[in-house]
Tab-separated table of C-alpha atoms and ligand atoms in Angstrom:
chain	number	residue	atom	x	y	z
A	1	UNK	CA	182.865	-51.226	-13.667
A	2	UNK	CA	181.677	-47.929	-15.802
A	3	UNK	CA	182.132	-44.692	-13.873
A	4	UNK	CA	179.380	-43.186	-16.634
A	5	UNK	CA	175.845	-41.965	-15.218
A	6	UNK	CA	173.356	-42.823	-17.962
A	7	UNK	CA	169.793	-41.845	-18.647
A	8	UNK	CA	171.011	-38.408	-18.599
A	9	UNK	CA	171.550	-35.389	-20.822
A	10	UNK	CA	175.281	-34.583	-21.256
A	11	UNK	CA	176.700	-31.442	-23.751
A	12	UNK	CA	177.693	-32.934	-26.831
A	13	UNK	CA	178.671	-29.610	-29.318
A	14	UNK	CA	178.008	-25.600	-29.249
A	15	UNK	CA	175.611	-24.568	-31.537
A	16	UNK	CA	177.814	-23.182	-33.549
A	17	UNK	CA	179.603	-26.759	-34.166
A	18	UNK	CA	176.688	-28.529	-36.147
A	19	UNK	CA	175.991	-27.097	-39.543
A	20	UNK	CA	175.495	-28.993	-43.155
A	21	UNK	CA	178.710	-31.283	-42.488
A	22	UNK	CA	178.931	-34.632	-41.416
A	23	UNK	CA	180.136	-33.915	-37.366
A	24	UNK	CA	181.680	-36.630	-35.135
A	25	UNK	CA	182.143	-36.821	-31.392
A	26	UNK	CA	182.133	-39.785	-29.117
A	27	UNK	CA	180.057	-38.740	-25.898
A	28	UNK	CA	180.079	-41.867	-23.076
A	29	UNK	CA	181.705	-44.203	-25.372
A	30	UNK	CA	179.208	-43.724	-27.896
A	31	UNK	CA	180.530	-42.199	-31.689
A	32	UNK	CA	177.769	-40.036	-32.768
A	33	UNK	CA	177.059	-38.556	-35.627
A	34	UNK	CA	175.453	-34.866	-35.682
A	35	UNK	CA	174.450	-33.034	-38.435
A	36	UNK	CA	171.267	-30.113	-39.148
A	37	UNK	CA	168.608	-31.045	-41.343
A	38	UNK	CA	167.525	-28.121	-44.112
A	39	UNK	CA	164.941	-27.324	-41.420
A	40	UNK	CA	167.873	-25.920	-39.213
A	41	UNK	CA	167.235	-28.798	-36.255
A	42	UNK	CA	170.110	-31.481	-35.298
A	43	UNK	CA	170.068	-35.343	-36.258
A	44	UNK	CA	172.114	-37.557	-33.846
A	45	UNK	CA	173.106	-41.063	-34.761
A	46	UNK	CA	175.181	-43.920	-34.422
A	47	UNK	CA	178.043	-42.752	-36.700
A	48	UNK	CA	178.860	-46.653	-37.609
A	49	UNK	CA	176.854	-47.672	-40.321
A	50	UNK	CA	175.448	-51.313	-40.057
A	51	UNK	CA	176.700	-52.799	-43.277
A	52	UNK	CA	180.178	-52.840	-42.292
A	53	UNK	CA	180.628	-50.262	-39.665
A	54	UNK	CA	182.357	-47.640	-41.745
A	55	UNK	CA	182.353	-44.511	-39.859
A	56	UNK	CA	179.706	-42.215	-41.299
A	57	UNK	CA	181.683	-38.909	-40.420
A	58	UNK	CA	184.651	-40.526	-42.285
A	59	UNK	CA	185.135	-39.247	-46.016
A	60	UNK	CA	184.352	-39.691	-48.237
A	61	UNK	CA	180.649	-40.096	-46.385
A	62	UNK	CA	178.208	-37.597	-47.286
A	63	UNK	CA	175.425	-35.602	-46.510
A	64	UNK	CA	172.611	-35.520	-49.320
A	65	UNK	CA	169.732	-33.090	-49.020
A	66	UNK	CA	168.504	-34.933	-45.270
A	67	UNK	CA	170.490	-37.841	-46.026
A	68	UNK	CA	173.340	-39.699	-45.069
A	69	UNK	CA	175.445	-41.954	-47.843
A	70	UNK	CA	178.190	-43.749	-46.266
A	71	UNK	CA	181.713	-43.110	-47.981
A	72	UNK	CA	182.742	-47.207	-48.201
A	73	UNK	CA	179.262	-48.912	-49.990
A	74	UNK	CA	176.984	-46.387	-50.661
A	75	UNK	CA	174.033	-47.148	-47.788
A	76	UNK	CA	172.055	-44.339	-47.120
A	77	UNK	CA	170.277	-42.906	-44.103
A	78	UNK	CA	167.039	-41.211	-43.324
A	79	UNK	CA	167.496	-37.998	-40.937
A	80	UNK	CA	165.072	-41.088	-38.329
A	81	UNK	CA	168.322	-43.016	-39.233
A	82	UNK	CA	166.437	-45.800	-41.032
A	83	UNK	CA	167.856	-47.132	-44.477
A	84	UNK	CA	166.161	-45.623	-47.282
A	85	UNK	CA	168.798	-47.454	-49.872
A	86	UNK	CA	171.709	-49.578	-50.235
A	87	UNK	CA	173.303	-50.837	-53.147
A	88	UNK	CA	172.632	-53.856	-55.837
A	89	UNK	CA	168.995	-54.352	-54.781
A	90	UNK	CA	165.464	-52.776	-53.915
A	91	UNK	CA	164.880	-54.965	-50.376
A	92	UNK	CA	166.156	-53.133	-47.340
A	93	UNK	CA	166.792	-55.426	-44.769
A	94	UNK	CA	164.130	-54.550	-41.906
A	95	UNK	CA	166.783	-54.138	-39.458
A	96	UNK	CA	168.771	-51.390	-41.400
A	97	UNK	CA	168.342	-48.872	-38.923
A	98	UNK	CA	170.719	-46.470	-36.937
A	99	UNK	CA	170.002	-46.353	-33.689
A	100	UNK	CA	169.556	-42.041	-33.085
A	101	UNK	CA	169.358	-40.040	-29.770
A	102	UNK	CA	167.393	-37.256	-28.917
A	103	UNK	CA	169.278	-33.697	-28.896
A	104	UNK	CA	168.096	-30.648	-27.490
A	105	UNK	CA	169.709	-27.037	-28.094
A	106	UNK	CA	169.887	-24.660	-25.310
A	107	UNK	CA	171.960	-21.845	-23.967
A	108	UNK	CA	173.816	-22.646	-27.414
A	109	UNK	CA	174.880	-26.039	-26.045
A	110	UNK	CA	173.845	-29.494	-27.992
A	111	UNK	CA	172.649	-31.622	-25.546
A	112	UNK	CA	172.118	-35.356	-25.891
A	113	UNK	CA	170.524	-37.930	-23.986
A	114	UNK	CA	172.991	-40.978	-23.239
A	115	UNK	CA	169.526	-43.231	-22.737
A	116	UNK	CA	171.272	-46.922	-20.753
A	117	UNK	CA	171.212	-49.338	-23.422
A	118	UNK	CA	169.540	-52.088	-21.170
A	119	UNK	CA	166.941	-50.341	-20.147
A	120	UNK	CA	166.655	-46.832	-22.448
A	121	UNK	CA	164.858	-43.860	-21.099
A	122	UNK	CA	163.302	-40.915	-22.785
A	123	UNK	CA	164.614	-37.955	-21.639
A	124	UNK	CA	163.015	-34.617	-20.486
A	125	UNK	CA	164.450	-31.490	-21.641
A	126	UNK	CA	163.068	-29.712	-19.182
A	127	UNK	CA	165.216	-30.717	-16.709
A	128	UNK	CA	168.583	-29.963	-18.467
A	129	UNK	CA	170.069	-27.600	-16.171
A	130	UNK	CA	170.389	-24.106	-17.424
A	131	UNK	CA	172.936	-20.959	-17.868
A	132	UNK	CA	171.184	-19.084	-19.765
A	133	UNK	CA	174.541	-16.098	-19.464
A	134	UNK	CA	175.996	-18.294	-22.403
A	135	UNK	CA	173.551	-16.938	-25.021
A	136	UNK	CA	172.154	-13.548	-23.027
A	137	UNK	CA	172.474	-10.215	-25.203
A	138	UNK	CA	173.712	-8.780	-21.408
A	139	UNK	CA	176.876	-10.708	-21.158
A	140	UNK	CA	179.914	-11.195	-23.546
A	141	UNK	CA	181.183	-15.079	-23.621
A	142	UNK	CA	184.398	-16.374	-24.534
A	143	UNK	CA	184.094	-20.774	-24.985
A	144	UNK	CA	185.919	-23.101	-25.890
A	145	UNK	CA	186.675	-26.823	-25.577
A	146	UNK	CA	189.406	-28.694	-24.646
A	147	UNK	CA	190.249	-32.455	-24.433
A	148	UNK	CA	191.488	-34.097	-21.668
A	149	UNK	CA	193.338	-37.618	-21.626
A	150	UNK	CA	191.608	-38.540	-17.936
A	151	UNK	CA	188.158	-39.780	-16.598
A	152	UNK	CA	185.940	-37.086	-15.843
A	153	UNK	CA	185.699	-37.086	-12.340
A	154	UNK	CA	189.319	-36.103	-12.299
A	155	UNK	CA	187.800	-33.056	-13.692
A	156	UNK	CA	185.223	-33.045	-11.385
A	157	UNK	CA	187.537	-33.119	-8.365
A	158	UNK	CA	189.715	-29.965	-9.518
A	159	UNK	CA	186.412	-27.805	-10.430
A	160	UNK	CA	184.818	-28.282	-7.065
A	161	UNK	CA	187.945	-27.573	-4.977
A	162	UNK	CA	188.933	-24.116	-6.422
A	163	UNK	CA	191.862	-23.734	-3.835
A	164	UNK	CA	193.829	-25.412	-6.175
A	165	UNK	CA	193.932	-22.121	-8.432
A	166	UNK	CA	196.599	-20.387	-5.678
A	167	UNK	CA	199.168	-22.973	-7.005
A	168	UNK	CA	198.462	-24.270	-10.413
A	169	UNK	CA	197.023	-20.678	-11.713
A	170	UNK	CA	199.284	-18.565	-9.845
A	171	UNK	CA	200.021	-15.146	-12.095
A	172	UNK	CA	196.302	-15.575	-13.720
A	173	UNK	CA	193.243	-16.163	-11.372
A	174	UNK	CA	195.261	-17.858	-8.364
A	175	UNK	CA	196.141	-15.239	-5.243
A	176	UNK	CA	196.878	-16.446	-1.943
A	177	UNK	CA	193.512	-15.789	-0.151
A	178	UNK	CA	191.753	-18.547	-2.469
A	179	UNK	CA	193.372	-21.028	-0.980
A	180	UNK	CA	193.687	-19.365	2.568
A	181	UNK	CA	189.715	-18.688	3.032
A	182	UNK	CA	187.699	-21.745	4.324
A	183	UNK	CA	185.150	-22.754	2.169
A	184	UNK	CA	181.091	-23.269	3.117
A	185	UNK	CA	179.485	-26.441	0.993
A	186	UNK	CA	175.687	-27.597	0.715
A	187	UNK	CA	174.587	-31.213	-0.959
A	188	UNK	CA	171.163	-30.820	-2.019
A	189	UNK	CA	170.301	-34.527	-2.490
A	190	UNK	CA	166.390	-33.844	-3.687
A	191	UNK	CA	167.381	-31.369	-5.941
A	192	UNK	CA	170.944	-33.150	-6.701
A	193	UNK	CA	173.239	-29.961	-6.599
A	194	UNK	CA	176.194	-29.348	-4.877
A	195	UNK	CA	177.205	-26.268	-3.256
A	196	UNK	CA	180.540	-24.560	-2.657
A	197	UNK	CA	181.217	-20.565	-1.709
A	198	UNK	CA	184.051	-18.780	-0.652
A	199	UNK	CA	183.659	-15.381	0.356
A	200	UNK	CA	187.159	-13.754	0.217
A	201	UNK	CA	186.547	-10.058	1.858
A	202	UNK	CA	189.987	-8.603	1.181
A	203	UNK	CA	191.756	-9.644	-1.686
A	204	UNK	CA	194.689	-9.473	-3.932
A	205	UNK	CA	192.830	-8.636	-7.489
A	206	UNK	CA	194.099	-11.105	-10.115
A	207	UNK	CA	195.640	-10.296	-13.221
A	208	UNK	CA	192.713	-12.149	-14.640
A	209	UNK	CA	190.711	-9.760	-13.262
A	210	UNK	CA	192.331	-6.820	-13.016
A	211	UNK	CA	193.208	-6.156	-16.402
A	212	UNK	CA	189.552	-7.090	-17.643
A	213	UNK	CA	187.902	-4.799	-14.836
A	214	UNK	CA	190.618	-2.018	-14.626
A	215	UNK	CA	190.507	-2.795	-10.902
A	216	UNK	CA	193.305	-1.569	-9.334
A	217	UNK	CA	192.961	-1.416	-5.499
A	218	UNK	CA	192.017	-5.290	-3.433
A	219	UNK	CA	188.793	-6.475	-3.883
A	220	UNK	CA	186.687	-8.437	-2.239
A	221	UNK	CA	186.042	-11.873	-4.757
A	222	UNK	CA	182.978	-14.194	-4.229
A	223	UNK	CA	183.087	-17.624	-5.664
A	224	UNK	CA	179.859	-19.503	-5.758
A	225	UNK	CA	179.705	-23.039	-7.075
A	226	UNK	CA	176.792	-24.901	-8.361
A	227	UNK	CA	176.834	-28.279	-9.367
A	228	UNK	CA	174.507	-30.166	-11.526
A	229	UNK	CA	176.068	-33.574	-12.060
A	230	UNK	CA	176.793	-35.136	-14.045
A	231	UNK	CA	177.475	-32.188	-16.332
A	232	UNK	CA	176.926	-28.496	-15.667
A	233	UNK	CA	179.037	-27.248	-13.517
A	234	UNK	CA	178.491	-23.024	-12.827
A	235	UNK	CA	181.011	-20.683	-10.902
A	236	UNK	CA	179.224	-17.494	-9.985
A	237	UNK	CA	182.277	-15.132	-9.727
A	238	UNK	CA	181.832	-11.210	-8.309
A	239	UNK	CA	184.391	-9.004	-7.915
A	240	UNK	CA	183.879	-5.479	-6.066
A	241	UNK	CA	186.595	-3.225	-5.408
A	242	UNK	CA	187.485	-3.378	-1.562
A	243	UNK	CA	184.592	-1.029	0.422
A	244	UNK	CA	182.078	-1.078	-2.455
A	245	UNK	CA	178.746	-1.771	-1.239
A	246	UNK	CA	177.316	-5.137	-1.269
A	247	UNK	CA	174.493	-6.415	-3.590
A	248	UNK	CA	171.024	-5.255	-2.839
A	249	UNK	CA	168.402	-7.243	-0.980
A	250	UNK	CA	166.429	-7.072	-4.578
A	251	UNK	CA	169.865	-8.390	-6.004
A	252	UNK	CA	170.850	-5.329	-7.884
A	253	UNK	CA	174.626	-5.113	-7.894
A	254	UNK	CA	176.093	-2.616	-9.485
A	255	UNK	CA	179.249	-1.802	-8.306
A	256	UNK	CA	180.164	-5.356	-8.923
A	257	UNK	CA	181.410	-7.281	-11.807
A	258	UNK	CA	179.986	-10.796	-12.534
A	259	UNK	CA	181.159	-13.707	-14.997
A	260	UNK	CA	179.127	-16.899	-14.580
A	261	UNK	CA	181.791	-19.474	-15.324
A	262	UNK	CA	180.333	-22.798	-17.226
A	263	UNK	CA	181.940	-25.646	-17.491
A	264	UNK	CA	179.871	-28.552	-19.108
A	265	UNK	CA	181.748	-31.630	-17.976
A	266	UNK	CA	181.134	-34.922	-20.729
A	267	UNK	CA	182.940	-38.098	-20.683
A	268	UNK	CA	183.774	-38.865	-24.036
A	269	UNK	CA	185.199	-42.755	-22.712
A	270	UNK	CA	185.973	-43.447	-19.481
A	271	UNK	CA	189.641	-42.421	-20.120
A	272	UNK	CA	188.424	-39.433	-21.718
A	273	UNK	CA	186.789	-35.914	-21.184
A	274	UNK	CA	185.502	-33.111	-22.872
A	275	UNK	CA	185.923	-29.829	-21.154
A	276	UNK	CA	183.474	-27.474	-22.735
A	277	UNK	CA	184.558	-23.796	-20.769
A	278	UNK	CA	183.305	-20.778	-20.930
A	279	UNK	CA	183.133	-17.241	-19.652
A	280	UNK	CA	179.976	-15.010	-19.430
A	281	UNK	CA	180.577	-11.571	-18.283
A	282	UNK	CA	178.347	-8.547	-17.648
A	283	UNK	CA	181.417	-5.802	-18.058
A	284	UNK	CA	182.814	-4.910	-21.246
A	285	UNK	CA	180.240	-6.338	-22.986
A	286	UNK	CA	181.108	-6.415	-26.511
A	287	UNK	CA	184.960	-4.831	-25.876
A	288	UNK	CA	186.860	-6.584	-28.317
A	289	UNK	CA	190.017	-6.190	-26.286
A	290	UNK	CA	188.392	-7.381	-23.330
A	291	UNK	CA	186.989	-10.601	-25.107
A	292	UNK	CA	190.550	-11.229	-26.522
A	293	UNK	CA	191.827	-11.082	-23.428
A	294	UNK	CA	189.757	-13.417	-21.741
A	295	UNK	CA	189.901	-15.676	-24.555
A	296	UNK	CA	193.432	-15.991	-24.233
A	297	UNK	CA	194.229	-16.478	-20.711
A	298	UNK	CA	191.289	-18.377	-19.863
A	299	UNK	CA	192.201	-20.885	-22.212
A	300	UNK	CA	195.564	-20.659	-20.965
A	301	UNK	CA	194.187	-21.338	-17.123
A	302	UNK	CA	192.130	-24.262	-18.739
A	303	UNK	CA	195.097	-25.719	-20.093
A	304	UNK	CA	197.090	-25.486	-16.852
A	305	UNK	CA	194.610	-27.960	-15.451
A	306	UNK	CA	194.743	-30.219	-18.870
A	307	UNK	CA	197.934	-30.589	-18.340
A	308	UNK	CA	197.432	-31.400	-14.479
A	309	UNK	CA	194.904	-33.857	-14.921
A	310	UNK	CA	196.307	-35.639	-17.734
A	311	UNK	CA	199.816	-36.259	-15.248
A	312	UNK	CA	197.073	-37.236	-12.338
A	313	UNK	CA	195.299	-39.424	-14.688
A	314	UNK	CA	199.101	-41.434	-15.809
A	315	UNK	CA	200.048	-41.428	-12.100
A	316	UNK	CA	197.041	-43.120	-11.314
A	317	UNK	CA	197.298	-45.329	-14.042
A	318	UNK	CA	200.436	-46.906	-12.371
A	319	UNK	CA	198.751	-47.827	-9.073
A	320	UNK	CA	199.172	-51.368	-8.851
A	321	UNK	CA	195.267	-51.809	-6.625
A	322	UNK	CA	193.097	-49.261	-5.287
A	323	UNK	CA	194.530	-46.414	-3.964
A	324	UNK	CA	194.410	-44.252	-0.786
A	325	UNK	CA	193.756	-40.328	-0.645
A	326	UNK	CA	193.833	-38.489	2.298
A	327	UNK	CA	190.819	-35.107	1.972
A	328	UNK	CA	190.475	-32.944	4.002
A	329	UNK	CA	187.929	-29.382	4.630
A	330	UNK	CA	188.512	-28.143	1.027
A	331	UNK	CA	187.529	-31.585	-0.174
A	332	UNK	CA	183.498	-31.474	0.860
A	333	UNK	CA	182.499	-30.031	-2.957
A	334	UNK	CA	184.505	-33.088	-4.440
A	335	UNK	CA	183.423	-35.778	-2.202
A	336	UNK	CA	179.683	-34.368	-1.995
A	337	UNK	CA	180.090	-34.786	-6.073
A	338	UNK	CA	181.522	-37.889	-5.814
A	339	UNK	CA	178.339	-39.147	-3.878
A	340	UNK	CA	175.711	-37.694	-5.661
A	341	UNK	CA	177.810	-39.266	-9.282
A	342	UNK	CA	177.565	-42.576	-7.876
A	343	UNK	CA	174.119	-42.313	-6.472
A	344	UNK	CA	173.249	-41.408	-10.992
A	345	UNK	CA	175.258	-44.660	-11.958
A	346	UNK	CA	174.167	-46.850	-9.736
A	347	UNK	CA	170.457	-45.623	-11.017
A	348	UNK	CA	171.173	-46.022	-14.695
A	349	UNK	CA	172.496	-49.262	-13.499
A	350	UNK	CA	169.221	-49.988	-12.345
A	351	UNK	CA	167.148	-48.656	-14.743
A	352	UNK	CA	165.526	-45.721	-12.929
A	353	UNK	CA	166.449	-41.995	-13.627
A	354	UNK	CA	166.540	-40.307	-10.580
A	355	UNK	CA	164.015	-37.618	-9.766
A	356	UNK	CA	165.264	-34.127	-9.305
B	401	FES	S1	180.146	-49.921	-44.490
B	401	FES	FE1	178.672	-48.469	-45.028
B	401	FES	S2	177.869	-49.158	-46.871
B	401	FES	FE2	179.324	-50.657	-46.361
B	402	FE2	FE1	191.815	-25.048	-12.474
């Protein structure tokens, strides 16, 4: 039984990933092929060709002007993937054609539509959730991506339950109070996002933090989670030094320091996960040393939870049926996640995209 939510848009590739060369990445079991046309916009298609299924990303496949030649026979692709030639005669059989997806670029993410094959769907790009932080000229972002050996709603779990960071991030972004301060959570059904907030008013300043911000005293630390599932997943952070004032009813906050925190979560199988991360932040902006940083341990804080998941995921791999958990207050994010995820794959199931 797929744990996949289809007829939705799901981050496929930064920006900056899809130039002139062939580019490969499966997204919901599906190996696509991107690439940019000379007109600067992205192509997305199957990356099997139909002849004999020869991976079109594989070399020595190539792009042509705004066309693809596959490395094995020589067929070659349209940027609309339809055949425009294969080898040893004129006739192109009529059903020569890759099947493509629609890809829309925004916030300098590639997103894709993952249509249900049984019942495909045209998607609307005006309803891919935004963070518009990740390409602002007011913040500085450090990104990356990281693979993870586990499905995605392992990943899913450990973003909406941030008390985990006291244990597994302890000595970067994990004091005691995360874990220690009750959390308040919000499921907006209609609007399918998930809300999760802890307010911590007096606490231990992070190295994380501290050495970005120069902080030095306690702080008081806001974490604000919003959820899009299936894939954007937002942590408003602020930090304040203890006794600054608090934002302004207009929402002017200026003794404060903000990173919006983006995760884009994408199944690449169900055994698999992309973990596009980044950090947006509104101090420093453009301090090199700062950026480095960031860079650096956030990656390393990212790959504390790689690590995690991928022993969760091989742990739960050995469970002979089923298998009980016990939650608890901290849980509400997950399980409201969990809810709203299955209410999206039982729809694609279906054939309906659910309205937000
Ligand atoms: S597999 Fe591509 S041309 Fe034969
Ligand atoms: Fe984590």
């Amino acid at each position: 039984m797929t744990t996949i939510a289809r007829n939705q848009w799901y981050v496929a590739a930064y920006s900056r990933d899809i130039g002139r060369e062939l580019f490969s990445r499966t997204i919901c079991e599906e190996p696509i092929l991107f690439w940019r046309r000379k007109s600067g916009h992205i192509s997305a298609m199957s990356d099997r060709c139909v002849h004999r299924r020869y991976p079109l990303s594989a070399a020595p496949s190539r792009l042509e002007g705004d066309t693809v030649v596959c490395g094995y026979h020589g067929f070659t692709y349209g940027s609309d993937g339809s055949c425009v030639s294969v080898p040893g005669q004129a006739r192109i059989p009529r059903t020569a054609r890759l099947s493509t997806y629609q890809v829309y670029e925004q916030d300098s993410f590639v997103w894709v539509w993952i249509a249900d094959s049984n019942y495909p769907t045209v998607g609307d790009p005006t309803r891919i959730p935004r963070a518009p932080w990740m390409a602002s000229p007011d913040y500085t972002v450090v990104s990356g991506m990281e693979p993870i050996a586990c499905n995605y709603r392992l990943l899913v779990d450990n973003l909406m339950d941030l008390s985990h960071e006291t244990y597994l991030h302890g000595g970067y972004i994990g004091t005691p109070e995360v874990a220690e301060t009750p959390i308040t959570t919000e499921v907006d059904e209609d609007r399918n996002v998930i809300y999760v907030s802890r307010h911590m008013d007096d606490a231990e300043c992070p190295p994380f933090y501290s050495k970005s911000t120069g902080i030095e005293t306690r702080i008081s630390r806001w974490q604000d989670i919003e959820y899009t599932p299936p894939c954007l997943y937002l942590l408003h952070s602020r930090i304040a030094p203890l006794g600054a004032p608090l934002p302004e009813a207009d929402g002017s906050d200026v003794h404060a320091f903000h990173s919006e925190i983006v995760y884009a979560i994408t199944p690449e199988t169900e055994s698999s996960t992309h973990d596009f991360w980044a950090v947006a932040r509104d101090f420093a902006v453009g301090d090199d040393d700062v950026t480095a940083y960031l860079a650096e341990s956030n990656r390393t804080v990212v790959m504390q939870d790689v690590v995690a998941l991928d022993i969760l995921q091989q742990a739960l791999n050995t469970e002979k049926t089923g298998y009980q958990e016990l939650s608890i207050n901290i849980d509400a994010g997950g399980l409201g996640a969990r809810r709203l995820l299955q209410k999206l794959v039982d729809a694609s199931r279906l054939g309906t995209e659910v309205s937000v």
